[in-house]
mmCIF file of C-alpha atoms in Angstrom:
data_model
loop_
_atom_site.group_PDB
_atom_site.id
_atom_site.type_symbol
_atom_site.label_atom_id
_atom_site.label_comp_id
_atom_site.label_asym_id
_atom_site.label_seq_id
_atom_site.Cartn_x
_atom_site.Cartn_y
_atom_site.Cartn_z
ATOM 1 C CA UNK S 107 -21.274 -14.118 7.645
ATOM 2 C CA UNK S 108 -24.505 -12.248 7.115
ATOM 3 C CA UNK S 109 -25.668 -12.940 3.575
ATOM 4 C CA UNK S 110 -28.654 -10.618 3.845
ATOM 5 C CA UNK S 111 -28.053 -7.286 5.575
ATOM 6 C CA UNK S 112 -31.087 -5.395 6.889
ATOM 7 C CA UNK S 113 -31.449 -1.860 8.202
ATOM 8 C CA UNK S 114 -32.514 -0.090 10.294
ATOM 9 C CA UNK S 115 -32.726 -2.263 13.388
ATOM 10 C CA UNK S 116 -35.670 -0.244 14.669
ATOM 11 C CA UNK S 117 -37.946 2.437 13.319
ATOM 12 C CA UNK S 118 -40.574 4.720 14.823
ATOM 13 C CA UNK S 119 -42.984 6.572 12.547
ATOM 14 C CA UNK S 120 -46.201 8.473 13.073
ATOM 15 C CA UNK S 121 -49.488 7.182 11.750
ATOM 16 C CA UNK S 122 -49.748 7.954 8.058
ATOM 17 C CA UNK S 123 -45.979 8.003 7.573
ATOM 18 C CA UNK S 124 -44.075 5.829 5.115
ATOM 19 C CA UNK S 125 -41.525 3.621 6.846
ATOM 20 C CA UNK S 126 -38.829 2.204 4.569
ATOM 21 C CA UNK S 127 -36.802 -0.881 5.423
ATOM 22 C CA UNK S 128 -33.747 -1.738 3.370
ATOM 23 C CA UNK S 129 -31.971 -4.985 2.600
ATOM 24 C CA UNK S 130 -28.860 -5.892 0.654
ATOM 25 C CA UNK S 131 -27.599 -9.267 -0.460
ATOM 26 C CA UNK S 132 -24.388 -10.716 -1.830
ATOM 27 C CA UNK S 133 -25.277 -14.019 -3.444
ATOM 28 C CA UNK S 134 -26.451 -13.585 -7.048
ATOM 29 C CA UNK S 135 -27.899 -17.116 -6.954
ATOM 30 C CA UNK S 136 -30.793 -15.840 -4.842
ATOM 31 C CA UNK S 137 -33.940 -15.892 -6.964
ATOM 32 C CA UNK S 138 -36.796 -14.967 -4.624
ATOM 33 C CA UNK S 139 -37.046 -12.142 -2.110
ATOM 34 C CA UNK S 140 -39.887 -12.262 0.428
ATOM 35 C CA UNK S 141 -40.751 -10.061 3.364
ATOM 36 C CA UNK S 142 -42.172 -11.549 6.544
ATOM 37 C CA UNK S 143 -44.136 -9.797 9.264
ATOM 38 C CA UNK S 144 -44.028 -11.008 12.850
ATOM 39 C CA UNK S 145 -46.275 -9.929 15.707
ATOM 40 C CA UNK S 146 -45.287 -10.627 19.327
ATOM 41 C CA UNK S 147 -45.953 -14.228 20.298
ATOM 42 C CA UNK S 148 -46.487 -15.325 16.713
ATOM 43 C CA UNK S 149 -44.362 -16.877 14.021
ATOM 44 C CA UNK S 150 -43.399 -14.816 10.960
ATOM 45 C CA UNK S 151 -46.016 -14.644 8.209
ATOM 46 C CA UNK S 152 -45.378 -14.003 4.527
ATOM 47 C CA UNK S 153 -46.287 -10.420 3.659
ATOM 48 C CA UNK S 154 -45.137 -9.857 0.074
ATOM 49 C CA UNK S 155 -42.462 -11.251 -2.243
ATOM 50 C CA UNK S 156 -40.683 -10.376 -5.464
ATOM 51 C CA UNK S 157 -38.556 -12.084 -8.085
ATOM 52 C CA UNK S 158 -35.412 -10.446 -9.510
ATOM 53 C CA UNK S 159 -36.893 -9.912 -12.971
ATOM 54 C CA UNK S 160 -39.346 -7.346 -11.561
ATOM 55 C CA UNK S 161 -38.369 -3.902 -10.191
ATOM 56 C CA UNK S 162 -41.456 -3.218 -8.094
ATOM 57 C CA UNK S 163 -44.400 -5.065 -6.627
ATOM 58 C CA UNK S 164 -47.391 -3.630 -4.771
ATOM 59 C CA UNK S 165 -49.894 -5.411 -2.585
ATOM 60 C CA UNK S 166 -52.277 -3.049 -0.851
ATOM 61 C CA UNK S 167 -50.234 -0.589 1.218
ATOM 62 C CA UNK S 168 -47.041 -2.637 0.938
ATOM 63 C CA UNK S 169 -44.515 -2.143 -1.878
ATOM 64 C CA UNK S 170 -41.237 -3.883 -2.604
ATOM 65 C CA UNK S 171 -38.669 -2.022 -4.690
ATOM 66 C CA UNK S 172 -35.921 -4.171 -6.185
ATOM 67 C CA UNK S 173 -32.597 -3.036 -7.660
ATOM 68 C CA UNK S 174 -30.862 -6.042 -9.184
ATOM 69 C CA UNK S 175 -27.674 -4.243 -10.208
ATOM 70 C CA UNK S 176 -27.171 -2.860 -6.705
ATOM 71 C CA UNK S 177 -28.310 -6.125 -5.088
ATOM 72 C CA UNK S 178 -30.698 -4.225 -2.862
ATOM 73 C CA UNK S 179 -34.401 -4.340 -2.126
ATOM 74 C CA UNK S 180 -36.665 -2.411 0.196
ATOM 75 C CA UNK S 181 -40.107 -2.485 1.763
ATOM 76 C CA UNK S 182 -42.286 0.628 1.833
ATOM 77 C CA UNK S 183 -45.460 0.792 3.910
ATOM 78 C CA UNK S 184 -47.830 3.463 2.662
ATOM 79 C CA UNK S 185 -50.176 5.239 5.080
ATOM 80 C CA UNK S 186 -48.798 3.259 8.019
ATOM 81 C CA UNK S 187 -51.168 2.330 10.835
ATOM 82 C CA UNK S 188 -50.612 1.366 14.488
ATOM 83 C CA UNK S 189 -51.649 -2.176 13.516
ATOM 84 C CA UNK S 190 -48.549 -2.340 11.304
ATOM 85 C CA UNK S 191 -46.366 -2.261 14.435
ATOM 86 C CA UNK S 192 -44.426 -5.496 14.194
ATOM 87 C CA UNK S 193 -41.012 -6.893 13.367
ATOM 88 C CA UNK S 194 -40.260 -7.164 9.664
ATOM 89 C CA UNK S 195 -37.752 -9.560 8.155
ATOM 90 C CA UNK S 196 -36.444 -9.529 4.628
ATOM 91 C CA UNK S 197 -35.218 -12.797 3.208
ATOM 92 C CA UNK S 198 -33.631 -14.281 0.120
ATOM 93 C CA UNK S 199 -34.009 -17.730 -1.270
ATOM 94 C CA UNK S 200 -32.368 -20.140 -3.629
ATOM 95 C CA UNK S 201 -33.420 -23.622 -4.565
ATOM 96 C CA UNK S 202 -31.509 -26.465 -2.943
ATOM 97 C CA UNK S 203 -32.674 -29.693 -4.506
ATOM 98 C CA UNK S 204 -36.423 -29.661 -3.902
ATOM 99 C CA UNK S 205 -36.232 -27.270 -0.948
ATOM 100 C CA UNK S 206 -36.206 -23.510 -1.209
ATOM 101 C CA UNK S 207 -33.917 -22.400 1.599
ATOM 102 C CA UNK S 208 -34.569 -18.954 3.063
ATOM 103 C CA UNK S 209 -31.800 -16.739 4.430
ATOM 104 C CA UNK S 210 -33.186 -13.989 6.666
ATOM 105 C CA UNK S 211 -32.069 -10.516 7.538
ATOM 106 C CA UNK S 212 -31.693 -9.485 11.169
ATOM 107 C CA UNK S 213 -35.109 -7.852 11.423
ATOM 108 C CA UNK S 214 -36.541 -4.354 11.867
ATOM 109 C CA UNK S 215 -38.820 -3.532 14.763
ATOM 110 C CA UNK S 216 -41.377 -1.007 13.524
ATOM 111 C CA UNK S 217 -43.501 1.087 15.839
ATOM 112 C CA UNK S 218 -46.257 3.243 14.394
ATOM 113 C CA UNK S 219 -47.450 5.874 16.838
ATOM 114 C CA UNK S 220 -50.758 7.764 16.878
ATOM 115 C CA UNK B 124 -57.153 -23.385 8.691
ATOM 116 C CA UNK B 125 -53.829 -24.955 7.684
ATOM 117 C CA UNK B 126 -51.114 -24.705 10.220
ATOM 118 C CA UNK B 127 -47.803 -25.662 11.728
ATOM 119 C CA UNK B 128 -48.075 -26.665 15.377
ATOM 120 C CA UNK B 129 -45.199 -26.640 17.828
ATOM 121 C CA UNK B 130 -45.873 -28.773 20.855
ATOM 122 C CA UNK B 131 -44.628 -26.404 23.553
ATOM 123 C CA UNK B 132 -44.927 -22.643 23.802
ATOM 124 C CA UNK B 133 -42.456 -22.328 26.669
ATOM 125 C CA UNK B 134 -39.882 -24.816 27.900
ATOM 126 C CA UNK B 135 -37.335 -24.664 30.709
ATOM 127 C CA UNK B 136 -34.602 -27.295 30.779
ATOM 128 C CA UNK B 137 -31.427 -27.885 32.730
ATOM 129 C CA UNK B 138 -27.922 -27.832 31.287
ATOM 130 C CA UNK B 139 -26.965 -31.260 29.992
ATOM 131 C CA UNK B 140 -30.530 -32.488 29.468
ATOM 132 C CA UNK B 141 -31.615 -34.009 26.178
ATOM 133 C CA UNK B 142 -34.363 -31.839 24.755
ATOM 134 C CA UNK B 143 -36.939 -32.655 22.095
ATOM 135 C CA UNK B 144 -38.854 -29.955 20.238
ATOM 136 C CA UNK B 145 -41.747 -31.257 18.180
ATOM 137 C CA UNK B 146 -43.373 -29.786 15.111
ATOM 138 C CA UNK B 147 -46.372 -31.053 13.167
ATOM 139 C CA UNK B 148 -47.842 -29.673 9.931
ATOM 140 C CA UNK B 149 -51.186 -30.557 8.389
ATOM 141 C CA UNK B 150 -50.565 -29.266 4.865
ATOM 142 C CA UNK B 151 -48.873 -32.364 3.403
ATOM 143 C CA UNK B 152 -45.767 -30.253 2.752
ATOM 144 C CA UNK B 153 -42.597 -31.997 1.669
ATOM 145 C CA UNK B 154 -40.166 -29.523 3.230
ATOM 146 C CA UNK B 155 -39.763 -28.713 6.894
ATOM 147 C CA UNK B 156 -37.313 -26.400 8.602
ATOM 148 C CA UNK B 157 -36.014 -25.498 12.044
ATOM 149 C CA UNK B 158 -34.811 -21.961 12.711
ATOM 150 C CA UNK B 159 -33.698 -20.231 15.853
ATOM 151 C CA UNK B 160 -34.489 -16.564 16.415
ATOM 152 C CA UNK B 161 -32.271 -14.328 18.533
ATOM 153 C CA UNK B 162 -32.442 -10.541 18.967
ATOM 154 C CA UNK B 163 -30.159 -8.780 16.519
ATOM 155 C CA UNK B 164 -29.381 -11.997 14.665
ATOM 156 C CA UNK B 165 -32.677 -12.647 12.927
ATOM 157 C CA UNK B 166 -33.653 -16.190 11.997
ATOM 158 C CA UNK B 167 -30.878 -18.688 11.422
ATOM 159 C CA UNK B 168 -31.421 -22.084 9.806
ATOM 160 C CA UNK B 169 -30.470 -25.076 11.944
ATOM 161 C CA UNK B 170 -31.624 -28.042 9.837
ATOM 162 C CA UNK B 171 -34.117 -28.777 7.132
ATOM 163 C CA UNK B 172 -35.714 -31.849 5.608
ATOM 164 C CA UNK B 173 -37.046 -32.279 2.077
ATOM 165 C CA UNK B 174 -38.485 -35.762 2.539
ATOM 166 C CA UNK B 175 -39.117 -38.409 5.173
ATOM 167 C CA UNK B 176 -35.847 -39.570 6.716
ATOM 168 C CA UNK B 177 -33.907 -36.978 4.669
ATOM 169 C CA UNK B 178 -32.165 -34.074 6.335
ATOM 170 C CA UNK B 179 -29.591 -31.422 5.553
ATOM 171 C CA UNK B 180 -27.583 -29.140 7.778
ATOM 172 C CA UNK B 181 -28.372 -25.477 7.808
ATOM 173 C CA UNK B 182 -26.093 -22.657 8.862
ATOM 174 C CA UNK B 183 -25.817 -23.476 12.577
ATOM 175 C CA UNK B 184 -26.271 -27.253 13.090
ATOM 176 C CA UNK B 185 -23.710 -27.702 15.874
ATOM 177 C CA UNK B 186 -25.250 -29.115 19.029
ATOM 178 C CA UNK B 187 -28.480 -30.103 17.282
ATOM 179 C CA UNK B 188 -29.875 -33.092 15.443
ATOM 180 C CA UNK B 189 -33.227 -33.751 13.787
ATOM 181 C CA UNK B 190 -35.570 -36.597 13.064
ATOM 182 C CA UNK B 191 -38.255 -36.967 10.429
ATOM 183 C CA UNK B 192 -39.917 -40.368 10.593
ATOM 184 C CA UNK B 193 -43.263 -39.207 9.204
ATOM 185 C CA UNK B 194 -44.012 -36.575 6.591
ATOM 186 C CA UNK B 195 -46.010 -34.384 8.934
ATOM 187 C CA UNK B 196 -43.612 -34.410 11.893
ATOM 188 C CA UNK B 197 -40.152 -32.889 12.267
ATOM 189 C CA UNK B 198 -38.321 -33.029 15.576
ATOM 190 C CA UNK B 199 -35.376 -30.953 16.738
ATOM 191 C CA UNK B 200 -33.117 -32.593 19.313
ATOM 192 C CA UNK B 201 -30.659 -30.888 21.590
ATOM 193 C CA UNK B 202 -28.379 -33.743 22.578
ATOM 194 C CA UNK B 203 -26.991 -31.981 25.665
ATOM 195 C CA UNK B 204 -28.615 -28.618 26.255
ATOM 196 C CA UNK B 205 -26.368 -25.674 26.997
ATOM 197 C CA UNK B 206 -27.178 -22.135 28.131
ATOM 198 C CA UNK B 207 -26.181 -20.720 24.725
ATOM 199 C CA UNK B 208 -29.077 -22.676 23.236
ATOM 200 C CA UNK B 209 -31.549 -20.507 25.104
ATOM 201 C CA UNK B 210 -33.564 -19.055 22.243
ATOM 202 C CA UNK B 211 -36.851 -18.947 20.345
ATOM 203 C CA UNK B 212 -37.146 -21.948 18.046
ATOM 204 C CA UNK B 213 -39.350 -21.711 14.971
ATOM 205 C CA UNK B 214 -40.514 -24.560 12.790
ATOM 206 C CA UNK B 215 -41.680 -23.965 9.219
ATOM 207 C CA UNK B 216 -42.914 -25.993 6.285
ATOM 208 C CA UNK B 217 -43.187 -25.451 2.550
ATOM 209 C CA UNK B 218 -44.411 -27.300 -0.491
ATOM 210 C CA UNK B 219 -41.817 -28.797 -2.822
ATOM 211 C CA UNK B 220 -40.938 -26.416 -5.657
ATOM 212 C CA UNK B 221 -42.645 -23.457 -3.999
ATOM 213 C CA UNK B 222 -41.075 -20.717 -1.964
ATOM 214 C CA UNK B 223 -43.635 -19.738 0.638
ATOM 215 C CA UNK B 224 -43.035 -20.879 4.214
ATOM 216 C CA UNK B 225 -45.669 -21.359 6.891
ATOM 217 C CA UNK B 226 -44.260 -20.879 10.379
ATOM 218 C CA UNK B 227 -45.384 -22.198 13.715
ATOM 219 C CA UNK B 228 -45.766 -19.848 16.694
ATOM 220 C CA UNK B 229 -42.439 -20.875 18.167
ATOM 221 C CA UNK B 230 -41.075 -22.523 21.304
ATOM 222 C CA UNK B 231 -39.209 -20.293 23.713
ATOM 223 C CA UNK B 232 -36.575 -22.523 25.293
ATOM 224 C CA UNK B 233 -34.666 -21.476 28.385
ATOM 225 C CA UNK B 234 -31.703 -23.590 29.478
ATOM 226 C CA UNK B 235 -30.673 -23.004 33.085
#
């Protein structure tokens, strides 16, 4: 049972384009929605995150859009660069005792071409 | 630079062997996690620990166990390795009450 569904599986855009990665969730108990970026040979690193009481968050060229009623959220990368080529994971979290347990999407492999 | 260190980058083991994957964090985090990463399946939670000697099952605990004897160290144990446990294993830690995870670079385990 995939609690967080992510699409597309892979994406190729030209430099300067705006790739969009989408995620949907089922569990309304989720209260934190981060995006992680992973380069080959490295572990995932937190990129940007949003809480469900906010509809949009921007950090540099990265924007999360959040639609609570539709239970969907997406990552937009403005003015994409070849250095943005990586695998991106959305995730959703809920508190379990003292631990915040993350449930991840299946990942999107992004390639930004020159 | 704070970090999560996984002891092995690559590991090859034989079917039936007992395998230990070690993870150490230097951030004094209360929570530690073990995930496995497989193509098309994303990251799936195996076990997590919110305190020394405390552990909880994640989504796919079958065939695995964990040990946390010290706050900074969290070990994943494959009691009897099988080929379907060939995967990338990622350790992460987080501070109690906070959401952000710090991941290690992973251990790519191959069971032959």
